[in-house]
Short mmCIF file of C-alpha atoms in Angstrom, two decimals:
data_model
loop_
_atom_site.label_atom_id
_atom_site.label_comp_id
_atom_site.label_asym_id
_atom_site.label_seq_id
_atom_site.Cartn_x
_atom_site.Cartn_y
_atom_site.Cartn_z
CA MET A 1 -10.15 -66.44 -18.89
CA ILE A 2 -8.43 -67.03 -22.28
CA VAL A 3 -6.24 -64.22 -23.51
CA GLU A 4 -4.69 -64.09 -26.99
CA LEU A 5 -0.97 -63.33 -26.69
CA ASP A 6 -0.97 -61.22 -29.87
CA ASN A 7 -3.29 -58.73 -28.18
CA LEU A 8 -1.44 -58.61 -24.87
CA HIS A 9 -0.20 -55.05 -25.30
CA SER A 10 -3.66 -53.65 -26.00
CA TYR A 11 -5.09 -55.66 -23.11
CA CYS A 12 -2.43 -54.26 -20.78
CA GLN A 13 -3.13 -50.67 -21.87
CA THR A 14 -6.91 -51.15 -21.58
CA PHE A 15 -6.79 -52.58 -18.06
CA SER A 16 -4.14 -50.13 -16.88
CA ALA A 17 -6.45 -47.27 -17.96
CA TRP A 18 -9.39 -49.02 -16.29
CA LEU A 19 -7.49 -49.32 -13.02
CA ALA A 20 -6.52 -45.64 -13.17
CA SER A 21 -10.18 -44.60 -13.63
CA GLY A 22 -12.61 -43.90 -10.86
CA TYR A 23 -14.56 -47.16 -11.16
CA GLN A 24 -12.72 -48.99 -8.41
CA ASP A 25 -15.27 -50.61 -6.13
CA GLU A 26 -13.77 -53.42 -4.06
CA SER A 27 -14.91 -56.42 -6.17
CA CYS A 28 -14.01 -54.83 -9.52
CA LEU A 29 -10.67 -53.67 -8.16
CA LEU A 30 -9.72 -57.17 -7.00
CA ARG A 31 -10.73 -58.72 -10.33
CA GLY A 32 -8.87 -56.01 -12.23
CA GLN A 33 -5.70 -56.44 -10.18
CA ALA A 34 -5.80 -60.24 -10.57
CA LEU A 35 -6.31 -59.95 -14.31
CA GLN A 36 -3.47 -57.43 -14.55
CA GLU A 37 -1.14 -59.83 -12.72
CA VAL A 38 -2.10 -62.65 -15.10
CA LEU A 39 -1.52 -60.44 -18.13
CA ASP A 40 1.85 -59.28 -16.77
CA TRP A 41 2.87 -62.91 -16.20
CA LEU A 42 1.70 -64.01 -19.67
CA GLN A 43 3.45 -61.05 -21.27
CA GLY A 44 6.72 -61.94 -19.57
CA LYS A 45 6.44 -65.58 -20.64
CA SER A 46 5.45 -64.86 -24.23
CA LEU A 47 8.21 -62.40 -25.01
CA SER A 48 11.87 -63.17 -25.29
CA ASN A 49 14.12 -61.78 -22.55
CA LEU A 50 15.50 -59.10 -24.89
CA ASP A 51 12.03 -58.03 -26.02
CA TYR A 52 10.84 -57.89 -22.44
CA GLN A 53 13.76 -55.68 -21.41
CA PHE A 54 13.03 -53.42 -24.37
CA LEU A 55 9.38 -53.17 -23.31
CA VAL A 56 10.35 -52.24 -19.74
CA ALA A 57 12.81 -49.63 -21.04
CA SER A 58 10.15 -48.17 -23.35
CA GLN A 59 7.67 -47.91 -20.47
CA GLU A 60 10.29 -46.23 -18.29
CA LEU A 61 11.08 -43.74 -21.07
CA GLU A 62 7.40 -42.99 -21.51
CA ARG A 63 7.02 -42.48 -17.75
CA ARG A 64 9.95 -40.04 -17.70
CA GLN A 65 8.54 -38.11 -20.66
CA LEU A 66 5.19 -37.78 -18.90
CA GLN A 67 7.00 -36.68 -15.73
CA GLN A 68 8.88 -34.02 -17.69
CA LYS A 69 5.65 -32.77 -19.25
CA LEU A 70 4.02 -32.60 -15.82
CA GLU A 71 6.99 -30.66 -14.39
CA GLY A 72 6.92 -28.31 -17.40
CA ALA A 73 3.19 -27.70 -16.91
CA ASN A 74 3.77 -26.98 -13.20
CA GLU A 75 6.60 -24.55 -14.02
CA GLU A 76 4.39 -22.74 -16.54
CA LEU A 77 1.59 -22.54 -13.97
CA GLN A 78 4.04 -21.10 -11.44
CA ARG A 79 5.32 -18.60 -14.02
CA LEU A 80 1.80 -17.42 -14.83
CA SER A 81 0.99 -17.18 -11.11
CA THR A 82 4.12 -15.05 -10.59
CA LEU A 83 3.23 -12.79 -13.53
CA ALA A 84 -0.15 -12.15 -11.95
CA THR A 85 1.50 -10.72 -8.81
CA ILE A 86 4.62 -8.98 -10.21
CA ASP A 87 4.86 -5.52 -11.75
CA CYS A 88 6.37 -6.11 -15.20
CA LEU A 89 8.36 -2.86 -15.30
CA THR A 90 9.99 -2.82 -11.87
CA GLN A 91 9.91 -6.56 -11.05
CA VAL A 92 8.55 -5.93 -7.57
CA ALA A 93 5.11 -6.93 -6.30
CA ASN A 94 2.15 -5.24 -7.98
CA ARG A 95 -0.81 -3.48 -6.31
CA ARG A 96 -2.87 -6.68 -6.24
CA ARG A 97 -0.14 -8.60 -4.39
CA PHE A 98 0.39 -5.64 -2.04
CA GLU A 99 -3.26 -5.64 -0.98
CA GLU A 100 -3.30 -9.45 -0.55
CA TYR A 101 -0.10 -9.49 1.50
CA LEU A 102 -1.09 -6.50 3.65
CA ASP A 103 -4.31 -8.28 4.55
CA ILE A 104 -2.39 -11.49 5.41
CA GLU A 105 0.14 -9.65 7.60
CA TRP A 106 -2.60 -7.55 9.21
CA ARG A 107 -4.35 -10.73 10.37
CA ARG A 108 -1.06 -12.30 11.48
CA MET A 109 -0.05 -9.24 13.51
CA THR A 110 -3.56 -9.13 15.00
CA ARG A 111 -3.07 -12.65 16.33
CA SER A 112 0.46 -12.01 17.66
CA GLN A 113 -0.25 -8.38 18.76
CA GLN A 114 2.98 -7.16 17.15
CA PRO A 115 3.53 -3.86 15.28
CA LEU A 116 3.03 -3.66 11.54
CA SER A 117 4.64 -0.77 9.66
CA LEU A 118 3.95 0.61 6.21
CA ILE A 119 6.14 3.00 4.21
CA LEU A 120 4.74 4.88 1.20
CA VAL A 121 7.41 6.38 -1.07
CA ASP A 122 6.88 8.91 -3.86
CA VAL A 123 9.42 10.14 -6.45
CA ASP A 124 9.67 13.92 -6.17
CA PHE A 125 8.59 15.90 -9.27
CA PHE A 126 8.45 12.75 -11.41
CA LYS A 127 6.10 14.31 -13.95
CA SER A 128 8.69 16.96 -14.78
CA TYR A 129 11.29 14.17 -15.02
CA ASN A 130 9.19 12.40 -17.66
CA ASP A 131 8.58 15.70 -19.47
CA THR A 132 12.32 16.43 -19.51
CA TYR A 133 13.84 13.03 -20.30
CA GLY A 134 10.94 11.08 -21.84
CA HIS A 135 8.92 8.10 -20.62
CA PRO A 136 11.53 5.41 -21.50
CA MET A 137 14.04 7.16 -19.23
CA GLY A 138 11.30 7.54 -16.64
CA ASP A 139 10.69 3.78 -16.74
CA ARG A 140 14.41 3.16 -16.35
CA CYS A 141 14.49 5.53 -13.37
CA LEU A 142 11.63 3.66 -11.66
CA SER A 143 13.36 0.31 -12.25
CA LYS A 144 16.55 1.60 -10.62
CA ILE A 145 14.64 2.95 -7.64
CA ALA A 146 12.74 -0.35 -7.22
CA LYS A 147 16.02 -2.28 -7.23
CA VAL A 148 17.51 0.04 -4.60
CA ILE A 149 14.47 -0.39 -2.35
CA LYS A 150 14.69 -4.18 -2.70
CA ASP A 151 18.39 -4.04 -1.78
CA VAL A 152 17.55 -2.13 1.41
CA VAL A 153 14.53 -4.26 2.37
CA GLN A 154 15.94 -7.78 2.61
CA ARG A 155 13.93 -9.71 5.21
CA PRO A 156 11.86 -12.51 3.64
CA THR A 157 8.74 -11.41 5.55
CA ASP A 158 8.93 -7.84 4.15
CA LEU A 159 7.37 -6.85 0.84
CA VAL A 160 8.28 -4.16 -1.69
CA ALA A 161 5.49 -3.24 -4.11
CA ARG A 162 4.75 -0.70 -6.78
CA TYR A 163 1.75 1.08 -5.32
CA GLY A 164 0.93 3.04 -8.45
CA GLY A 165 2.69 5.30 -10.95
CA GLU A 166 5.81 6.65 -9.22
CA GLU A 167 4.71 5.43 -5.76
CA PHE A 168 6.17 2.42 -3.96
CA ALA A 169 5.05 0.69 -0.77
CA VAL A 170 7.02 -1.32 1.78
CA ILE A 171 5.31 -3.65 4.28
CA LEU A 172 7.40 -4.31 7.41
CA SER A 173 6.08 -6.93 9.81
CA ASN A 174 7.18 -6.99 13.46
CA THR A 175 8.67 -3.49 13.01
CA ASP A 176 8.07 -0.53 15.30
CA ILE A 177 8.01 3.09 14.19
CA LEU A 178 11.73 3.65 14.90
CA GLY A 179 12.73 0.63 12.83
CA ALA A 180 10.46 1.72 9.99
CA ALA A 181 11.87 5.26 10.09
CA HIS A 182 15.41 3.82 9.88
CA ILE A 183 14.47 1.78 6.79
CA ALA A 184 12.75 4.78 5.17
CA GLU A 185 15.80 6.99 5.73
CA LYS A 186 18.06 4.30 4.27
CA ILE A 187 15.85 4.07 1.16
CA CYS A 188 15.90 7.85 0.62
CA PHE A 189 19.67 7.97 1.15
CA ALA A 190 20.25 5.06 -1.28
CA VAL A 191 18.25 6.84 -4.01
CA ARG A 192 20.18 10.08 -3.46
CA LYS A 193 23.38 8.04 -3.76
CA LEU A 194 22.29 6.86 -7.23
CA ALA A 195 22.65 10.49 -8.35
CA ILE A 196 20.10 10.16 -11.17
CA PRO A 197 20.14 13.61 -12.90
CA HIS A 198 16.94 15.66 -12.63
CA GLU A 199 17.71 19.12 -13.98
CA ASN A 200 14.13 20.40 -13.78
CA SER A 201 13.48 19.34 -10.20
CA GLN A 202 12.42 22.25 -8.01
CA LEU A 203 14.36 20.70 -5.17
CA SER A 204 17.65 19.13 -6.27
CA SER A 205 19.83 18.39 -9.30
CA TYR A 206 19.14 14.70 -8.73
CA VAL A 207 16.13 12.44 -8.19
CA THR A 208 14.89 12.41 -4.58
CA LEU A 209 12.13 10.68 -2.63
CA SER A 210 9.49 11.71 -0.11
CA ALA A 211 8.35 9.05 2.34
CA GLY A 212 5.49 8.70 4.78
CA LEU A 213 5.26 5.88 7.30
CA ALA A 214 2.79 4.56 9.83
CA THR A 215 2.93 1.86 12.49
CA VAL A 216 -0.09 0.06 13.94
CA ILE A 217 -0.65 -2.86 16.28
CA PRO A 218 -3.81 -4.27 14.66
CA ILE A 219 -6.81 -5.22 16.78
CA SER A 220 -9.66 -7.61 16.08
CA ASN A 221 -12.38 -6.47 13.68
CA SER A 222 -10.15 -3.65 12.36
CA ASN A 223 -9.40 -2.87 8.72
CA SER A 224 -5.97 -2.68 7.07
CA GLN A 225 -7.08 0.52 5.31
CA LYS A 226 -6.34 2.29 8.59
CA ILE A 227 -2.57 1.99 8.15
CA ILE A 228 -2.75 3.02 4.47
CA VAL A 229 -4.65 6.19 5.36
CA ALA A 230 -2.16 7.01 8.14
CA ALA A 231 0.89 6.45 5.90
CA ASP A 232 -0.70 8.49 3.11
CA LYS A 233 -1.26 11.40 5.52
CA ALA A 234 2.38 11.21 6.59
CA LEU A 235 3.50 11.19 2.94
CA TYR A 236 1.36 14.26 2.25
CA GLN A 237 2.97 16.00 5.22
CA ALA A 238 6.47 15.10 3.94
CA LYS A 239 5.61 16.76 0.63
CA ALA A 240 4.07 19.79 2.32
CA ALA A 241 7.18 20.20 4.48
CA GLY A 242 9.43 20.51 1.41
CA ARG A 243 9.88 16.93 0.05
CA ASP A 244 13.09 14.87 0.09
CA ARG A 245 12.34 13.75 3.65
CA VAL A 246 10.65 11.15 5.82
CA CYS A 247 7.57 11.98 7.86
CA SER A 248 6.03 9.53 10.33
CA GLN A 249 2.47 9.04 11.46
CA GLU A 250 3.50 10.23 14.93
CA GLN A 251 4.85 13.52 13.55
CA THR A 252 1.67 14.00 11.54
CA GLU A 253 -0.52 13.40 14.59
CA ASN A 254 1.60 15.82 16.66
CA LEU A 255 1.36 18.44 13.91
CA GLU A 256 -2.40 17.97 13.67
CA ALA A 257 -2.64 18.34 17.44
CA LYS A 258 -0.54 21.53 17.29
CA LEU A 259 -2.65 22.90 14.46
CA PHE A 260 -5.81 22.07 16.38
CA LEU A 261 -4.45 23.72 19.52
CA SER A 262 -3.26 26.79 17.65
CA GLU A 263 -6.63 26.99 15.92
CA LYS A 264 -8.37 26.88 19.30
CA LEU A 265 -6.03 29.57 20.66
CA PHE A 266 -6.66 31.67 17.57
CA ILE A 267 -10.41 31.36 18.01
CA ARG A 268 -10.12 32.25 21.69
CA GLU A 269 -7.96 35.25 20.84
CA GLU A 270 -10.41 36.35 18.13
CA LEU A 271 -13.28 35.98 20.58
CA TRP A 272 -11.42 38.01 23.23
CA LEU A 273 -10.61 40.73 20.68
CA SER A 274 -14.21 40.78 19.57
CA ILE A 275 -15.44 41.15 23.18
CA HIS A 276 -12.80 43.82 23.86
CA LYS A 277 -13.81 45.74 20.73
CA SER A 278 -17.42 45.44 21.71
CA GLN A 279 -16.65 46.93 25.11
CA GLN A 280 -14.68 49.77 23.51
CA ILE A 281 -17.57 50.51 21.16
CA LYS A 282 -19.96 50.46 24.11
CA GLU A 283 -17.75 52.90 26.01
CA LYS A 284 -17.52 55.18 22.95
CA ASN A 285 -21.28 55.08 22.59
CA GLN A 286 -21.68 56.05 26.21
CA GLN A 287 -19.21 58.91 25.72
CA LEU A 288 -21.11 60.05 22.63
CA ARG A 289 -24.39 59.94 24.52
CA LYS A 290 -22.84 61.98 27.31
CA GLN A 291 -21.47 64.49 24.78
CA VAL A 292 -24.87 64.72 23.07
CA GLN A 293 -26.58 65.23 26.43
CA GLU A 294 -24.07 67.95 27.38
CA ALA A 295 -24.57 69.61 24.00
CA MET A 296 -28.33 69.53 24.48
CA GLU A 297 -27.98 71.04 27.95
CA LYS A 298 -25.73 73.82 26.57
CA ASN A 299 -28.23 74.40 23.80
CA GLN A 300 -31.00 74.77 26.36
CA GLN A 301 -28.88 77.22 28.35
CA ILE A 302 -28.19 79.29 25.21
CA MET A 303 -31.91 79.29 24.34
CA GLN A 304 -32.77 80.38 27.88
CA LYS A 305 -30.23 83.24 27.73
CA ASN A 306 -31.61 84.29 24.35
CA SER A 307 -35.08 84.36 25.87
CA GLU A 308 -33.88 86.52 28.76
CA ILE A 309 -32.15 88.93 26.35
CA MET A 310 -35.30 89.21 24.21
CA TYR A 311 -37.39 89.86 27.32
CA LYS A 312 -35.06 92.68 28.46
CA MET A 313 -35.12 94.28 25.02
CA ARG A 314 -38.85 94.71 25.26
#
């Protein structure tokens, strides 16, 4: 094959692009590689040593520029991926990431048969905080609380997320109910320690938290919604009990059992009272019947005496 030296650069570019394409069956690949070697050899022979060094340096510079562009594109992709899973205000995981990660950890704990704990945290009387200090201050308050929670929850396998509004969630893998309760208490204490003023709180002069937690050892074919429902019930109970406290799933279940038992006892007592009243009414009715019968007998006696008197008067 005859190659014009003046067109070497364009030949090199053309065949380099051809080799990088997908049309690399064995015969074409061998011919292309052989031709590339010939072109490289001719290029080296036709150029002066200085020109050849300059060409190599230019190619290296171009390679580095392409590498930098590729790294920049990867960094931008990573940044966009992070933005899709991070809450912009608080810089913790968003609801989407929470649901993804809970599902991942649920499956992992199912395989290892280890406990998975979930803490749901709610800022007490946050609406009145926003009404008093304004939404910008409310946003600042949430950011401070998120940072405190992240400082408490430090294991790489744990996740802090903004669950929605003024609610935060903490996923704790390989953590039993006692460990989760300890973390929840530490979070509430750390927020109290911030001493963020809240003059219109019905509970304290400062911002406080209510927390509900649940612990589950997941089983096959079970749904992660189970632990969310349990933690949400515990959070509701913490609020009902006066807020600024931690309530666990176990406490909630015990309370429900007590309420159920007391309800059964109440029903039994009501039933007993109803039966007792019924018996009393029955006894009173019998007494009334007896009194009526006695009155009727007396009335008959009076009528008989009247008849006797009338007979004598004749």
